[in-house]
mmCIF file of C-alpha atoms in Angstrom:
data_model
loop_
_atom_site.group_PDB
_atom_site.id
_atom_site.type_symbol
_atom_site.label_atom_id
_atom_site.label_comp_id
_atom_site.label_asym_id
_atom_site.label_seq_id
_atom_site.Cartn_x
_atom_site.Cartn_y
_atom_site.Cartn_z
ATOM 1 C CA UNK H 1 64.247 -14.401 -79.547
ATOM 2 C CA UNK H 2 64.584 -11.901 -76.901
ATOM 3 C CA UNK H 3 62.121 -12.881 -74.059
ATOM 4 C CA UNK H 4 61.788 -9.558 -72.542
ATOM 5 C CA UNK H 5 63.371 -6.221 -73.266
ATOM 6 C CA UNK H 6 64.688 -4.731 -69.396
ATOM 7 C CA UNK H 7 65.291 -0.557 -69.523
ATOM 8 C CA UNK H 8 68.229 -0.687 -66.280
ATOM 9 C CA UNK H 9 69.117 2.829 -65.358
ATOM 10 C CA UNK H 10 72.247 3.069 -62.848
ATOM 11 C CA UNK H 11 73.640 0.281 -64.727
ATOM 12 C CA UNK H 12 77.497 1.618 -64.878
ATOM 13 C CA UNK H 13 77.733 -0.001 -61.540
ATOM 14 C CA UNK H 14 76.672 -2.262 -58.246
ATOM 15 C CA UNK H 15 72.888 -3.340 -58.578
ATOM 16 C CA UNK H 16 72.251 -1.652 -61.776
ATOM 17 C CA UNK H 17 75.113 -3.130 -63.413
ATOM 18 C CA UNK H 18 74.853 -6.923 -62.092
ATOM 19 C CA UNK H 19 71.525 -6.164 -63.232
ATOM 20 C CA UNK H 20 72.592 -5.324 -66.543
ATOM 21 C CA UNK H 21 75.218 -8.230 -66.846
ATOM 22 C CA UNK H 22 72.581 -11.245 -65.541
ATOM 23 C CA UNK H 23 69.628 -10.086 -68.094
ATOM 24 C CA UNK H 24 72.085 -9.887 -70.682
ATOM 25 C CA UNK H 25 73.523 -13.229 -70.202
ATOM 26 C CA UNK H 26 70.031 -14.990 -70.169
ATOM 27 C CA UNK H 27 69.701 -13.242 -73.815
ATOM 28 C CA UNK H 28 67.146 -10.513 -72.691
ATOM 29 C CA UNK H 29 67.444 -7.307 -74.568
ATOM 30 C CA UNK H 30 68.448 -4.185 -72.369
ATOM 31 C CA UNK H 31 68.605 0.235 -72.226
ATOM 32 C CA UNK H 32 71.157 0.370 -70.204
ATOM 33 C CA UNK H 33 71.306 4.079 -68.712
ATOM 34 C CA UNK H 34 73.561 5.709 -66.875
ATOM 35 C CA UNK H 35 75.140 9.209 -66.584
ATOM 36 C CA UNK H 36 78.516 7.442 -67.348
ATOM 37 C CA UNK H 37 78.237 6.316 -70.942
ATOM 38 C CA UNK H 38 82.039 4.663 -71.558
ATOM 39 C CA UNK H 39 81.049 2.744 -68.405
ATOM 40 C CA UNK H 40 78.175 0.980 -70.231
ATOM 41 C CA UNK H 41 80.094 0.058 -73.577
ATOM 42 C CA UNK H 42 81.980 -2.785 -71.504
ATOM 43 C CA UNK H 43 78.548 -4.129 -70.202
ATOM 44 C CA UNK H 44 76.968 -3.732 -73.565
ATOM 45 C CA UNK H 45 79.712 -4.315 -76.144
ATOM 46 C CA UNK H 46 78.869 -8.281 -75.987
ATOM 47 C CA UNK H 47 75.469 -7.993 -76.943
ATOM 48 C CA UNK H 48 75.610 -5.858 -79.793
ATOM 49 C CA UNK H 49 71.764 -6.863 -80.807
ATOM 50 C CA UNK H 50 70.902 -6.712 -77.275
ATOM 51 C CA UNK H 51 72.417 -4.417 -75.565
ATOM 52 C CA UNK H 52 71.806 -0.385 -75.858
ATOM 53 C CA UNK H 53 73.578 2.523 -74.339
ATOM 54 C CA UNK H 54 72.388 5.469 -73.699
ATOM 55 C CA UNK H 55 73.838 8.678 -71.747
ATOM 56 C CA UNK H 56 71.087 9.359 -68.704
ATOM 57 C CA UNK H 57 71.362 12.223 -66.117
ATOM 58 C CA UNK H 58 67.855 11.220 -64.959
ATOM 59 C CA UNK H 59 67.376 14.067 -62.966
ATOM 60 C CA UNK H 60 66.455 15.173 -66.611
ATOM 61 C CA UNK H 61 63.551 15.826 -68.408
ATOM 62 C CA UNK H 62 64.500 15.969 -71.816
ATOM 63 C CA UNK H 63 67.392 12.929 -71.250
ATOM 64 C CA UNK H 64 64.246 11.076 -69.981
ATOM 65 C CA UNK H 65 62.271 11.303 -72.972
ATOM 66 C CA UNK H 66 64.832 10.846 -75.089
ATOM 67 C CA UNK H 67 65.747 7.703 -73.805
ATOM 68 C CA UNK H 68 62.767 6.396 -73.346
ATOM 69 C CA UNK H 69 61.746 7.264 -77.019
ATOM 70 C CA UNK H 70 65.623 5.561 -78.223
ATOM 71 C CA UNK H 71 64.864 2.264 -76.463
ATOM 72 C CA UNK H 72 60.820 2.173 -77.933
ATOM 73 C CA UNK H 73 62.468 3.087 -81.552
ATOM 74 C CA UNK H 74 65.695 0.169 -81.391
ATOM 75 C CA UNK H 75 63.666 -2.588 -79.946
ATOM 76 C CA UNK H 76 59.449 -1.674 -79.673
ATOM 77 C CA UNK H 77 58.567 -2.590 -76.341
ATOM 78 C CA UNK H 78 60.041 -1.864 -72.942
ATOM 79 C CA UNK H 79 58.849 -5.217 -70.813
ATOM 80 C CA UNK H 80 60.843 -3.975 -67.490
ATOM 81 C CA UNK H 81 61.381 -0.563 -65.751
ATOM 82 C CA UNK H 82 64.248 -1.071 -63.019
ATOM 83 C CA UNK H 83 64.546 1.849 -61.755
ATOM 84 C CA UNK H 84 67.970 1.694 -60.043
ATOM 85 C CA UNK H 85 69.661 4.907 -60.053
ATOM 86 C CA UNK H 86 69.809 6.892 -56.554
ATOM 87 C CA UNK H 87 71.959 8.494 -54.221
ATOM 88 C CA UNK H 88 72.665 7.803 -50.540
ATOM 89 C CA UNK H 89 73.427 10.618 -48.013
ATOM 90 C CA UNK H 90 74.738 10.398 -44.325
ATOM 91 C CA UNK H 91 74.333 13.573 -41.483
ATOM 92 C CA UNK H 92 72.002 14.767 -39.434
ATOM 93 C CA UNK H 93 68.619 16.593 -40.886
ATOM 94 C CA UNK H 94 70.287 20.139 -39.729
ATOM 95 C CA UNK H 95 73.390 19.901 -41.286
ATOM 96 C CA UNK H 96 71.904 19.570 -44.988
ATOM 97 C CA UNK H 97 70.896 22.848 -46.930
ATOM 98 C CA UNK H 98 67.740 22.977 -48.305
ATOM 99 C CA UNK H 99 69.222 22.474 -52.096
ATOM 100 C CA UNK H 100 70.218 19.463 -50.778
ATOM 101 C CA UNK H 101 67.507 18.335 -49.929
ATOM 102 C CA UNK H 102 65.707 18.831 -52.740
ATOM 103 C CA UNK H 103 68.177 17.081 -54.486
ATOM 104 C CA UNK H 104 68.198 14.302 -52.377
ATOM 105 C CA UNK H 105 64.152 13.866 -53.275
ATOM 106 C CA UNK H 106 65.137 15.060 -56.968
ATOM 107 C CA UNK H 107 67.168 11.728 -58.031
ATOM 108 C CA UNK H 108 65.477 9.225 -55.257
ATOM 109 C CA UNK H 109 61.949 9.837 -56.024
ATOM 110 C CA UNK H 110 61.479 12.372 -58.743
ATOM 111 C CA UNK H 111 63.398 10.809 -61.307
ATOM 112 C CA UNK H 112 62.259 7.203 -60.692
ATOM 113 C CA UNK H 113 58.632 8.739 -60.714
ATOM 114 C CA UNK H 114 58.663 10.472 -63.770
ATOM 115 C CA UNK H 115 60.193 7.571 -65.493
ATOM 116 C CA UNK H 116 58.013 5.465 -64.516
ATOM 117 C CA UNK H 117 55.090 8.035 -65.789
ATOM 118 C CA UNK H 118 57.046 7.976 -69.368
ATOM 119 C CA UNK H 119 56.947 4.107 -69.516
ATOM 120 C CA UNK H 120 53.173 3.229 -68.351
ATOM 121 C CA UNK H 121 51.680 4.422 -71.720
ATOM 122 C CA UNK H 122 53.845 1.591 -73.972
ATOM 123 C CA UNK H 123 53.387 -1.215 -70.792
ATOM 124 C CA UNK H 124 49.749 -0.395 -70.816
ATOM 125 C CA UNK H 125 49.301 -0.279 -74.693
ATOM 126 C CA UNK H 126 50.908 -3.866 -74.741
ATOM 127 C CA UNK H 127 49.053 -4.981 -71.977
ATOM 128 C CA UNK H 128 51.837 -5.927 -69.567
ATOM 129 C CA UNK H 129 54.769 -4.966 -67.747
ATOM 130 C CA UNK H 130 56.857 -4.632 -64.786
ATOM 131 C CA UNK H 131 58.708 -1.893 -62.973
ATOM 132 C CA UNK H 132 61.154 -2.419 -60.244
ATOM 133 C CA UNK H 133 61.452 0.076 -57.762
ATOM 134 C CA UNK H 134 65.193 0.145 -56.255
ATOM 135 C CA UNK H 135 64.155 1.570 -52.289
ATOM 136 C CA UNK H 136 66.165 0.328 -49.253
ATOM 137 C CA UNK H 137 65.477 -0.810 -46.269
ATOM 138 C CA UNK H 138 65.911 2.547 -45.533
ATOM 139 C CA UNK H 139 62.652 2.841 -47.323
ATOM 140 C CA UNK H 140 60.542 0.883 -44.406
ATOM 141 C CA UNK H 141 62.416 2.367 -41.638
ATOM 142 C CA UNK H 142 64.064 5.303 -40.682
ATOM 143 C CA UNK H 143 67.716 5.860 -38.064
ATOM 144 C CA UNK H 144 68.788 8.962 -37.188
ATOM 145 C CA UNK H 145 71.645 10.091 -39.420
ATOM 146 C CA UNK H 146 69.802 9.014 -42.574
ATOM 147 C CA UNK H 147 66.693 11.063 -42.904
ATOM 148 C CA UNK H 148 66.700 12.609 -46.077
ATOM 149 C CA UNK H 149 67.412 9.447 -47.697
ATOM 150 C CA UNK H 150 65.400 8.027 -45.926
ATOM 151 C CA UNK H 151 62.501 10.362 -46.875
ATOM 152 C CA UNK H 152 63.084 9.909 -50.284
ATOM 153 C CA UNK H 153 63.052 6.769 -50.358
ATOM 154 C CA UNK H 154 59.861 6.253 -48.055
ATOM 155 C CA UNK H 155 58.189 8.722 -50.795
ATOM 156 C CA UNK H 156 59.133 6.644 -53.600
ATOM 157 C CA UNK H 157 57.683 2.932 -51.278
ATOM 158 C CA UNK H 158 54.012 5.274 -50.839
ATOM 159 C CA UNK H 159 54.081 6.093 -54.843
ATOM 160 C CA UNK H 160 54.787 2.538 -55.565
ATOM 161 C CA UNK H 161 52.386 0.625 -53.696
ATOM 162 C CA UNK H 162 49.714 3.424 -55.142
ATOM 163 C CA UNK H 163 51.080 2.222 -58.255
ATOM 164 C CA UNK H 164 50.381 -0.981 -58.193
ATOM 165 C CA UNK H 165 46.696 -0.776 -57.491
ATOM 166 C CA UNK H 166 46.403 1.867 -60.275
ATOM 167 C CA UNK H 167 48.410 -0.365 -62.877
ATOM 168 C CA UNK H 168 47.653 -3.993 -61.760
ATOM 169 C CA UNK H 169 44.361 -4.186 -64.518
ATOM 170 C CA UNK H 170 46.313 -3.543 -67.362
ATOM 171 C CA UNK H 171 48.638 -6.460 -66.665
ATOM 172 C CA UNK H 172 51.476 -4.250 -65.513
ATOM 173 C CA UNK H 173 53.154 -5.511 -62.103
ATOM 174 C CA UNK H 174 55.116 -3.583 -59.566
ATOM 175 C CA UNK H 175 57.761 -4.518 -57.011
ATOM 176 C CA UNK H 176 59.802 -2.568 -54.438
ATOM 177 C CA UNK H 177 63.093 -3.595 -53.498
ATOM 178 C CA UNK H 178 64.497 -2.890 -50.287
ATOM 179 C CA UNK H 179 68.018 -4.354 -50.008
ATOM 180 C CA UNK H 180 70.183 -3.814 -46.884
ATOM 181 C CA UNK H 181 74.211 -3.419 -46.729
ATOM 182 C CA UNK H 182 75.662 -4.363 -50.460
ATOM 183 C CA UNK H 183 78.848 -3.993 -52.127
ATOM 184 C CA UNK H 184 77.853 -1.016 -54.455
ATOM 185 C CA UNK H 185 79.074 1.958 -54.538
ATOM 186 C CA UNK H 186 76.762 3.619 -51.919
ATOM 187 C CA UNK H 187 79.176 4.614 -49.582
ATOM 188 C CA UNK H 188 81.805 6.039 -51.804
ATOM 189 C CA UNK H 189 82.489 9.782 -53.152
ATOM 190 C CA UNK H 190 79.278 10.010 -54.637
ATOM 191 C CA UNK H 191 76.788 9.921 -51.190
ATOM 192 C CA UNK H 192 75.970 13.140 -50.006
ATOM 193 C CA UNK H 193 77.745 14.870 -47.410
ATOM 194 C CA UNK H 194 76.065 17.644 -46.165
ATOM 195 C CA UNK H 195 77.067 20.892 -46.364
ATOM 196 C CA UNK H 196 77.755 21.658 -42.679
ATOM 197 C CA UNK H 197 78.775 19.900 -39.247
ATOM 198 C CA UNK H 198 77.186 20.581 -36.176
ATOM 199 C CA UNK H 199 78.902 19.689 -33.288
ATOM 200 C CA UNK H 200 75.986 18.487 -31.154
ATOM 201 C CA UNK H 201 74.904 15.565 -33.407
ATOM 202 C CA UNK H 202 78.730 14.213 -33.709
ATOM 203 C CA UNK H 203 77.814 11.424 -30.953
ATOM 204 C CA UNK H 204 75.352 10.001 -33.084
ATOM 205 C CA UNK H 205 76.818 10.632 -36.784
ATOM 206 C CA UNK H 206 80.185 9.517 -36.200
ATOM 207 C CA UNK H 207 79.490 6.206 -34.930
ATOM 208 C CA UNK H 208 77.644 5.929 -38.632
ATOM 209 C CA UNK H 209 80.128 7.336 -40.706
ATOM 210 C CA UNK H 210 82.294 4.645 -39.469
ATOM 211 C CA UNK H 211 79.715 1.915 -40.386
ATOM 212 C CA UNK H 212 79.021 3.206 -43.677
ATOM 213 C CA UNK H 213 82.454 4.315 -44.746
ATOM 214 C CA UNK H 214 84.446 2.508 -42.641
ATOM 215 C CA UNK H 215 83.203 -1.009 -43.771
ATOM 216 C CA UNK H 216 82.846 0.169 -47.682
ATOM 217 C CA UNK H 217 84.064 -3.453 -49.435
ATOM 218 C CA UNK H 218 83.045 -5.436 -46.670
ATOM 219 C CA UNK H 219 79.344 -5.382 -46.959
ATOM 220 C CA UNK H 220 77.780 -8.716 -46.680
ATOM 221 C CA UNK H 221 75.444 -7.961 -50.023
ATOM 222 C CA UNK H 222 76.210 -9.291 -53.454
ATOM 223 C CA UNK H 223 75.028 -7.522 -56.085
ATOM 224 C CA UNK H 224 75.071 -10.703 -58.321
ATOM 225 C CA UNK H 225 73.150 -12.836 -56.364
ATOM 226 C CA UNK H 226 70.567 -9.545 -55.718
ATOM 227 C CA UNK H 227 70.193 -9.348 -59.658
ATOM 228 C CA UNK H 228 68.879 -13.068 -59.899
ATOM 229 C CA UNK H 229 66.568 -12.668 -56.935
ATOM 230 C CA UNK H 230 64.725 -9.359 -59.013
ATOM 231 C CA UNK H 231 64.860 -12.077 -62.050
ATOM 232 C CA UNK H 232 63.247 -14.514 -60.490
ATOM 233 C CA UNK H 233 60.278 -11.723 -59.142
ATOM 234 C CA UNK H 234 59.465 -10.670 -62.535
ATOM 235 C CA UNK H 235 59.515 -14.279 -63.897
ATOM 236 C CA UNK H 236 57.509 -15.068 -60.874
ATOM 237 C CA UNK H 237 53.979 -15.967 -61.607
ATOM 238 C CA UNK H 238 52.830 -14.287 -58.308
ATOM 239 C CA UNK H 239 55.432 -11.355 -57.626
ATOM 240 C CA UNK H 240 55.628 -9.593 -54.575
ATOM 241 C CA UNK H 241 54.819 -6.416 -54.022
ATOM 242 C CA UNK H 242 58.315 -5.845 -51.161
ATOM 243 C CA UNK H 243 61.170 -7.685 -52.007
ATOM 244 C CA UNK H 244 64.204 -7.171 -48.920
ATOM 245 C CA UNK H 245 67.322 -8.599 -49.758
ATOM 246 C CA UNK H 246 69.611 -9.209 -47.324
ATOM 247 C CA UNK H 247 69.561 -11.152 -43.546
ATOM 248 C CA UNK H 248 70.255 -7.838 -41.994
ATOM 249 C CA UNK H 249 67.011 -5.969 -44.015
ATOM 250 C CA UNK H 250 64.722 -8.422 -43.190
ATOM 251 C CA UNK H 251 65.922 -9.221 -39.276
ATOM 252 C CA UNK H 252 65.678 -5.271 -39.220
ATOM 253 C CA UNK H 253 61.820 -4.953 -40.513
ATOM 254 C CA UNK H 254 61.201 -7.750 -38.289
ATOM 255 C CA UNK H 255 62.088 -5.867 -35.068
ATOM 256 C CA UNK H 256 60.600 -2.613 -36.315
ATOM 257 C CA UNK H 257 57.448 -4.566 -37.178
ATOM 258 C CA UNK H 258 57.197 -5.812 -33.637
ATOM 259 C CA UNK H 259 58.036 -2.373 -32.048
ATOM 260 C CA UNK H 260 55.365 -1.065 -34.094
ATOM 261 C CA UNK H 261 52.097 -3.817 -33.300
ATOM 262 C CA UNK H 262 53.331 -3.298 -29.406
ATOM 263 C CA UNK H 263 52.546 0.292 -29.885
ATOM 264 C CA UNK H 264 50.000 0.265 -31.614
ATOM 265 C CA UNK H 265 48.437 -2.089 -28.837
ATOM 266 C CA UNK H 266 49.281 0.233 -25.997
ATOM 267 C CA UNK H 267 47.482 2.753 -28.120
ATOM 268 C CA UNK H 268 44.989 0.815 -29.737
ATOM 269 C CA UNK H 269 41.833 1.679 -27.475
ATOM 270 C CA UNK H 270 42.959 5.795 -27.589
ATOM 271 C CA UNK H 271 43.185 5.944 -31.192
ATOM 272 C CA UNK H 272 39.996 4.150 -31.414
ATOM 273 C CA UNK H 273 37.932 6.437 -28.909
ATOM 274 C CA UNK H 274 38.479 9.678 -31.271
ATOM 275 C CA UNK H 275 35.540 8.757 -33.878
ATOM 276 C CA UNK H 276 31.904 10.837 -32.895
ATOM 277 C CA UNK H 277 29.378 8.555 -31.180
ATOM 278 C CA UNK H 278 27.445 6.584 -33.081
ATOM 279 C CA UNK H 279 29.070 7.110 -36.119
ATOM 280 C CA UNK H 280 29.950 3.973 -38.815
ATOM 281 C CA UNK H 281 33.409 3.403 -39.452
ATOM 282 C CA UNK H 282 35.088 2.120 -43.038
ATOM 283 C CA UNK H 283 38.059 0.660 -44.186
ATOM 284 C CA UNK H 284 40.448 3.625 -45.669
ATOM 285 C CA UNK H 285 39.584 3.671 -49.348
ATOM 286 C CA UNK H 286 36.105 2.687 -48.793
#
């Protein structure tokens, strides 16, 4: 008997494929969703009873609804939603067109948010579930050259943290997965290039291009090992809200956090002095 039913987007490659292969090997059921449905068949073929492949462009509202309906028709429930599908970008913020900025948000934020909203009624009805939101270390900190990408991931981080509070009473858990550099297709042709190149930003962007594109295939992170950690998170009695993957991601966050604390202390007194005299200060949110 299947222990869990997973709904995994971006299941044709990278983290999504590694996660799909891992859960199916364990005997769980899995809905494998991706635009390239042919690439899903090799993953699903050995598991005719427990795997369902669905073609899905995550930005297509009708396709999202059809995929969730197909999942529930086949398995009757969705225990884990893994929003893995996404797209990277590299370039200065001035170099991207307004349409490209919207496309970045559509894929990385709105698609995941809307698919989550479609699955939540079933999870609430079954009094349980787990939502994995794949963001990035770029969802916790941003550096020049990755502005649109980080903005989309920051948005999903904030939305998911609020979601955690809202769905906890229904037995639904939320974990934000924040990887560093892994050997996926992130740096491949699907990575969004800006519509124009401005010479003023070349000194900043060119070293980043060399790092991202020149190091493709040499990243330290193993998606298969990341998949096992994600599964362990779902099985945990006390799963984290945030799951950092990779020593590079952990180190980057530790440096960022230390900088934040130091800056906070330098400006603490100025910030605290902005209240009306005698006003009662309560915690944010009441």
